[in-house]
mmCIF file of C-alpha atoms in Angstrom:
data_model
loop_
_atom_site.group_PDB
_atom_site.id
_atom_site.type_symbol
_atom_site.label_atom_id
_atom_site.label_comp_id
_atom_site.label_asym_id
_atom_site.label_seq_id
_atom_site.Cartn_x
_atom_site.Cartn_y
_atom_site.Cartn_z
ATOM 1 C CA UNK R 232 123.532 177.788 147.694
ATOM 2 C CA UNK R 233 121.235 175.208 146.140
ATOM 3 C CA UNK R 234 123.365 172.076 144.484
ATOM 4 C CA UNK R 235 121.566 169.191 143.330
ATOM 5 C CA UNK R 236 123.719 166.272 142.781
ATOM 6 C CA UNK R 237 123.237 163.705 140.370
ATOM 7 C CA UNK R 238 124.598 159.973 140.491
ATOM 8 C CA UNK R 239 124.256 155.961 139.115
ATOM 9 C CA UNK R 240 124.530 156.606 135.533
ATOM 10 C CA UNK R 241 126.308 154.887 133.419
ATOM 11 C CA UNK R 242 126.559 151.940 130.655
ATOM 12 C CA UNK R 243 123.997 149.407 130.604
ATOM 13 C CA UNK R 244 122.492 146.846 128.488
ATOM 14 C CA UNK R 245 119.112 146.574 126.750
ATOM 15 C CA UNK R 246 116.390 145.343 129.082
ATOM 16 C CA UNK R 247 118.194 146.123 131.975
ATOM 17 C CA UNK R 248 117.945 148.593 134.920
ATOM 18 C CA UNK R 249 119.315 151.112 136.958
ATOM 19 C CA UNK R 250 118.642 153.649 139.540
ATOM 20 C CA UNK R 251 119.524 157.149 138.908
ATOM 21 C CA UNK R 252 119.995 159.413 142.738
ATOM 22 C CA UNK R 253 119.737 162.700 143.092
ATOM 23 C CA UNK R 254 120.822 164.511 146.392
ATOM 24 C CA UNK R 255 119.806 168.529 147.340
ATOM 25 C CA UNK R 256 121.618 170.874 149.403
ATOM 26 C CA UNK R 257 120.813 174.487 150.406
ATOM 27 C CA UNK R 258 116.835 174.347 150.456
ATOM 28 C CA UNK R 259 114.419 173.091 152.230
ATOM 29 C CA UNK R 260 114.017 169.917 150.258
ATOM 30 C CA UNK R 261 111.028 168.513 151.419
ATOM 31 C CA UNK R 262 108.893 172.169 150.621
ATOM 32 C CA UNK R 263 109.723 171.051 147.090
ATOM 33 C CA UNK R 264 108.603 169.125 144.579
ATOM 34 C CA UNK R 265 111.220 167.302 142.546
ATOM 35 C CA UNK R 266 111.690 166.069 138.673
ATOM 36 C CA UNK R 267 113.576 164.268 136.601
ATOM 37 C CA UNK R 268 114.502 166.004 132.325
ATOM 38 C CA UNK R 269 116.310 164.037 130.219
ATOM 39 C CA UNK R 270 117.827 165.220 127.129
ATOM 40 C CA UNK R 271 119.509 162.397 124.332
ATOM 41 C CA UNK R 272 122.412 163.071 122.162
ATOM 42 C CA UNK R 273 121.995 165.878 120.121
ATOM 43 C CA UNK R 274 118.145 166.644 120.829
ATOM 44 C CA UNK R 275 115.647 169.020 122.798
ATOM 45 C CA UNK R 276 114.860 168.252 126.585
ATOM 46 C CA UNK R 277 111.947 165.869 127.866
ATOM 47 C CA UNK R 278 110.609 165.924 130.894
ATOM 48 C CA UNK R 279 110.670 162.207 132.357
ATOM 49 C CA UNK R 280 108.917 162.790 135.393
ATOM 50 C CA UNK R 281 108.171 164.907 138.598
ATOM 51 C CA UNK R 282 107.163 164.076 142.096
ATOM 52 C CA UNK R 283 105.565 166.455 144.854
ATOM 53 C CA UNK R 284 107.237 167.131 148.048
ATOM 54 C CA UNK R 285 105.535 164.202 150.164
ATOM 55 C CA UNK R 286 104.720 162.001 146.908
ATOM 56 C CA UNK R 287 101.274 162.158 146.560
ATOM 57 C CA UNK R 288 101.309 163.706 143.690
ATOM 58 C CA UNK R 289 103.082 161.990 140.818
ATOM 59 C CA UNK R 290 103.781 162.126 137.345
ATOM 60 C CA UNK R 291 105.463 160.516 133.946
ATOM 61 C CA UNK R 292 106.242 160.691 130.403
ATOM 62 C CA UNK R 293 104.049 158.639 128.434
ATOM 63 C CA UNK R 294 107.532 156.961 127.027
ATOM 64 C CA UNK R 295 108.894 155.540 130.416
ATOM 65 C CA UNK R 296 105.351 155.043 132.228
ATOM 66 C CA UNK R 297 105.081 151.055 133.527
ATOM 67 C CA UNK R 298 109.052 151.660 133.219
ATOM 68 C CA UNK R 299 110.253 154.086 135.299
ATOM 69 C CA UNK R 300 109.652 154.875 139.064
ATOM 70 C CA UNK R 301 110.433 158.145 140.526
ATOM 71 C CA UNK R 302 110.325 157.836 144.307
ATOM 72 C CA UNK R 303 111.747 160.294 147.104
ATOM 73 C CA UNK R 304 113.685 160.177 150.531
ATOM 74 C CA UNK R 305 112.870 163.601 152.404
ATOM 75 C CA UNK R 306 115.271 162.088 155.394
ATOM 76 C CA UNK R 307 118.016 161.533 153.163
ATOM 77 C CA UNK R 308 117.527 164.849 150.721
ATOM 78 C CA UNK R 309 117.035 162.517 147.763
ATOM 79 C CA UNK R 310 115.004 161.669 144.604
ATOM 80 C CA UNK R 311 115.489 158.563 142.939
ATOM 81 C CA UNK R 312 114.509 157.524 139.717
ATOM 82 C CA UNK R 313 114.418 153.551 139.161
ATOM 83 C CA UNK R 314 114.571 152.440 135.694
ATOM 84 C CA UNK R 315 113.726 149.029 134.477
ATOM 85 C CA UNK R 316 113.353 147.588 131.334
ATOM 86 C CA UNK R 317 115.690 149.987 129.952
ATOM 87 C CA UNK R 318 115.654 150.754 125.782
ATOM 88 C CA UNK R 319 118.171 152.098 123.247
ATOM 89 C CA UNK R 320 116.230 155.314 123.477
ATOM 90 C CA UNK R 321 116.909 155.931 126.769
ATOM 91 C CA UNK R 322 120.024 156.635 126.386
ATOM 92 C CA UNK R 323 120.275 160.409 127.316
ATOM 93 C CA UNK R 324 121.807 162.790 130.329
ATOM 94 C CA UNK R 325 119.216 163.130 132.589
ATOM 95 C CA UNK R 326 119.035 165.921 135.086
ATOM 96 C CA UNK R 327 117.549 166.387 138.603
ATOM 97 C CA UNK R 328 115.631 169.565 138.998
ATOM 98 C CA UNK R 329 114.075 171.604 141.715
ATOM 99 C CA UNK R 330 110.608 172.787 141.146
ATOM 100 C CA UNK R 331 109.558 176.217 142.937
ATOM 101 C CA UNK R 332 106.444 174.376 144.109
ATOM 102 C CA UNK R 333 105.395 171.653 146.533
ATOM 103 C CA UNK R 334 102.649 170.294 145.346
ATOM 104 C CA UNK R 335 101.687 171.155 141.590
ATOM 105 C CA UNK R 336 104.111 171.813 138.514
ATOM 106 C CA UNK R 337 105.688 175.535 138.688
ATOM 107 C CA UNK R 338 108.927 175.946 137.257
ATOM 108 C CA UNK R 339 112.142 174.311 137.544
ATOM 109 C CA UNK R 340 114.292 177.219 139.523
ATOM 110 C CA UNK R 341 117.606 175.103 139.701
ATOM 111 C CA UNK R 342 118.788 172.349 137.907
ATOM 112 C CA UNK R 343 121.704 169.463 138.478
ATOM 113 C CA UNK R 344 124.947 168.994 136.257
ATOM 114 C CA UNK R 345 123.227 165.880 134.735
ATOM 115 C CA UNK R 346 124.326 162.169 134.624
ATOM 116 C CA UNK R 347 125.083 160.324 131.695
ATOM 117 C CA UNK R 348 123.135 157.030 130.733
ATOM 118 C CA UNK R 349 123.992 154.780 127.936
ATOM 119 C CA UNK R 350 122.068 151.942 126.792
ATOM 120 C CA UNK R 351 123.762 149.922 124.632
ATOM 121 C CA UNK R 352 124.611 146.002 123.997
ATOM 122 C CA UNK F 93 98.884 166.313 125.980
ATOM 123 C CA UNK F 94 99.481 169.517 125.225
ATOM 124 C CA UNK F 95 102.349 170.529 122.655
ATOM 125 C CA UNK F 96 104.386 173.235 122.433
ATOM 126 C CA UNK F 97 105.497 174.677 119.208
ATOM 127 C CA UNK F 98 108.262 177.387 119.182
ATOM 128 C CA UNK F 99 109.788 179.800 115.965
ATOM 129 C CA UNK F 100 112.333 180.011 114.571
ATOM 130 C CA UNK F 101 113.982 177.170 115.500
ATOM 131 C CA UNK F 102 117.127 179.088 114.325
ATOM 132 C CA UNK F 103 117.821 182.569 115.069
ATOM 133 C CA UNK F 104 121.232 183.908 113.716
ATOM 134 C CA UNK F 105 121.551 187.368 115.987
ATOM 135 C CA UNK F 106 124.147 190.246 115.361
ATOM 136 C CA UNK F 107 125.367 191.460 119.169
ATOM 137 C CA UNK F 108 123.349 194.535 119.860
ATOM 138 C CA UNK F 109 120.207 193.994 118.033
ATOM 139 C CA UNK F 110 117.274 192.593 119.323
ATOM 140 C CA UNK F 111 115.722 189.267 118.972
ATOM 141 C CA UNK F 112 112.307 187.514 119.285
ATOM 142 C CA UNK F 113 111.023 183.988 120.236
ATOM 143 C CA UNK F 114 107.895 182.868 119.894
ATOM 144 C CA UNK F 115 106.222 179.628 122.048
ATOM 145 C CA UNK F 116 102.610 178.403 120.978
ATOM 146 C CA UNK F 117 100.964 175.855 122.835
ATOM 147 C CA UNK F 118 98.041 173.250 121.681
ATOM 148 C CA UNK F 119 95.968 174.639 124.361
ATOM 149 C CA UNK F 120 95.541 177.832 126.668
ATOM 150 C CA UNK F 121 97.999 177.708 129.501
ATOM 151 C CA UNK F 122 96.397 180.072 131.847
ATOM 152 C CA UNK F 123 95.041 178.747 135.166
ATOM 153 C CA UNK F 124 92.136 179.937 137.081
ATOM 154 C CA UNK F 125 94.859 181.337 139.964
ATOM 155 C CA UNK F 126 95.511 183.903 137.063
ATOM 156 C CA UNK F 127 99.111 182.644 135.840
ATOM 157 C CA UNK F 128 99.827 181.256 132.579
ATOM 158 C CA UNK F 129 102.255 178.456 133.361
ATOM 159 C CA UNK F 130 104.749 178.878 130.962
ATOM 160 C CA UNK F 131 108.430 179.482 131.578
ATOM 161 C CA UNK F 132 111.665 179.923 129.331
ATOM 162 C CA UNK F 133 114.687 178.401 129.919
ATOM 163 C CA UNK F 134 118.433 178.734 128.338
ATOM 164 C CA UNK F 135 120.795 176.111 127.668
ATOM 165 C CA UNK F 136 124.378 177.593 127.296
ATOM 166 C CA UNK F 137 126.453 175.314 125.475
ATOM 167 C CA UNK F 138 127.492 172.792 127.680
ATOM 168 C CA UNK F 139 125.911 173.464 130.211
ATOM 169 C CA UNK F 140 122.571 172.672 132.644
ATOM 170 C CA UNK F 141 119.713 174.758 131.651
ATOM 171 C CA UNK F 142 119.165 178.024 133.474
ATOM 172 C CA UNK F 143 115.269 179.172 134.179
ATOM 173 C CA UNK F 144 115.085 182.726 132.640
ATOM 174 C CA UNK F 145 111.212 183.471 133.133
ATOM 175 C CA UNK F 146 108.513 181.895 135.008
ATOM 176 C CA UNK F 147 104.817 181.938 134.813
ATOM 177 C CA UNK F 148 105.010 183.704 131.530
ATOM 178 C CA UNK F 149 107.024 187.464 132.723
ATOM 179 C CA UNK F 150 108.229 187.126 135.442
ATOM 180 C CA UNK F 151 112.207 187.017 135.252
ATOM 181 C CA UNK F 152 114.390 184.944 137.202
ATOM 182 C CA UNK F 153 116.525 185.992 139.702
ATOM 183 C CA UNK F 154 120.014 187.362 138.342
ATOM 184 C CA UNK F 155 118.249 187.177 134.733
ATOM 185 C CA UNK F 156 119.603 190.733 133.124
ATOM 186 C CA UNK F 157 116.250 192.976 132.276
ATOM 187 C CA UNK F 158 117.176 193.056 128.409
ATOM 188 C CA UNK F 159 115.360 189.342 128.987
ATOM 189 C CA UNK F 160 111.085 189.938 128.710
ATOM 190 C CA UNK F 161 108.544 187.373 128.665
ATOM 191 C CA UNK F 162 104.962 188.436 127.471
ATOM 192 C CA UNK F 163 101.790 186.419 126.443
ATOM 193 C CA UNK F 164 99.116 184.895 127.478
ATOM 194 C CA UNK F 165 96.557 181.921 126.889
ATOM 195 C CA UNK F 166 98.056 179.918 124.058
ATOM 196 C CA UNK F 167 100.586 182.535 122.275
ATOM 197 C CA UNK F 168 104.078 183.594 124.535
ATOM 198 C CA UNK F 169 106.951 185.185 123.351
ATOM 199 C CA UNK F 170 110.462 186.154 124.796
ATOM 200 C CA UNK F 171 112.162 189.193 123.928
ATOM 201 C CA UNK F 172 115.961 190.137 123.866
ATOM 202 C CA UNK F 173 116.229 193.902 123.399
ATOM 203 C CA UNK F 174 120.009 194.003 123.021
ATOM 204 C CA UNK F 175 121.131 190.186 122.380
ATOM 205 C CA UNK F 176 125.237 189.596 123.585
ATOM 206 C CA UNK F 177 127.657 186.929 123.258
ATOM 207 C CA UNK F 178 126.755 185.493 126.331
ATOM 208 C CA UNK F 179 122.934 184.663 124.959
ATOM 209 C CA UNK F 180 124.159 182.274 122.560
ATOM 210 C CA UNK F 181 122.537 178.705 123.336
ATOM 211 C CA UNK F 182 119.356 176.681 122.717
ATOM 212 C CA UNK F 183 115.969 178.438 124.309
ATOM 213 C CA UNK F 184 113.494 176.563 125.450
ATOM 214 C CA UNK F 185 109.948 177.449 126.502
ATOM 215 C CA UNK F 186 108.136 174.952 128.825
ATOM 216 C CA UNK F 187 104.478 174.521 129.986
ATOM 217 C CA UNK F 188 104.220 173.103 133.307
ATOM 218 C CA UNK F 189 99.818 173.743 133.515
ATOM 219 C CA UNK F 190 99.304 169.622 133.255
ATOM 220 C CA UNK F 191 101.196 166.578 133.088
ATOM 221 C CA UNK F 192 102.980 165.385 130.876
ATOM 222 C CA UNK F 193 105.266 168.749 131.585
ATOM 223 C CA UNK F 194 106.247 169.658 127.785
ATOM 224 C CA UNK F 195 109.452 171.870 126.621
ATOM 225 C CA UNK F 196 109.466 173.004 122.690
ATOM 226 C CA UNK F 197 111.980 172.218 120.365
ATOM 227 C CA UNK F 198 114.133 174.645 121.398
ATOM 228 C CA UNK F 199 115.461 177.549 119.159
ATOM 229 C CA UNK F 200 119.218 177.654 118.801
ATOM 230 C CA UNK F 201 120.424 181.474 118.909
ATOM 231 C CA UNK F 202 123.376 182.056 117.392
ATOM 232 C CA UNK F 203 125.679 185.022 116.930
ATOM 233 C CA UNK F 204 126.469 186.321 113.442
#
């Protein structure tokens, strides 16, 4: 069974950072490319950003880029997503999901429980 | 980027009748492999979301058949033949052709 585990949320103030980890179970992880969806209070889900399965290929919202880094671990079953700089706006549950594909964007076949990040002074 | 529009963005449903989303995108979302990448997903309340159908019709595993996707190039839509209780959260359509990877709005369905 696939689980996707997220973790390093929490409450943080303006301007600064935190590292969100996700860790996958029951796959193959490194046949997969990875993303990270976040979704804030009350509102619609946005993609935030994906990563193929050996990182060359790499993508992000327009509203984190020069923010956020999404990185991966293959050894360790884990996708990370650094965020610096952090905003009021980013305040959201973010989830870790599992893309069908390796290399492009497919679909996102299996999702995490989400983590909670507040942003606030 | 391209944006994805979706209607209604409320759909009140009595159990047992059928129901219709539609999913428009700013531009054609079919690839030269032949798929249009475009996939629906359901958010339950309170929960993750749950991939229903990939790559425009193709359903998910475990996704019950009264779930259909159809469309093609810029204009999708997903079908409930018999909506039940269990259908009731936010649906989401997603296009995953280019980067930035963009969800619609969402349309809340609701039972009446």
């Amino acid at each position: 069974e696939v689980e996707l585990v997220e973790s390093g949320g929490g409450l943080v103030q303006p301007g600064r950072s935190l590292r969100l980890s996700c860790t996958a179970s029951g796959f193959i992880f490194n046949d997969h490319a990875m993303h990270w969806v976040r979704q804030r209070p009350g509102k619609g889900l946005e993609w935030v950003s994906g990563i193929s399965w050996n990182s060359d290929n790499i993508g992000y919202a327009e509203s984190v880029k020069g923010r956020f880094t999404i990185s991966r671990d293959n050894a360790k079953n884990s996708v990370f997503l650094q965020m610096n700089n952090l905003r009021l706006e980013d305040t959201a549950v973010y989830y870790c999901a599992k893309d069908n594909g390796g290399t492009g964007w497919y679909f996102f076949e299996d999702w995490g429980q989400g983590i909670l990040v507040i942003v606030s002074s | 980027e391209i944006v994805m529009t979706q209607s209604p963005l409320s759909l009140p449903v009595t159990p047992g009748e059928p129901a219709s989303i539609s999913c428009r995108s700013s531009r054609s979302l079919l690839h030269s492999d032949g798929f249009n990448y475009l996939d629906w997903y359901l958010q339950k309340p309170g929960q993750s979301p749950q991939l229903l159908v990939y790559l425009g019709s193709n359903r998910a595993s475990g996704v019950p058949d009264r779930f259909r996707g159809s469309g093609s190039g810029t204009d999708f839509t997903l079908k409930i033949t018999r909506v039940e209780a269990e259908d009731i959260g936010v649906y989401y359509c997603m296009q995953a052709l280019e980067t930035p990877v963009a969800f619609g709005p969402g349309t809340r369905l609701e039972i009446k």
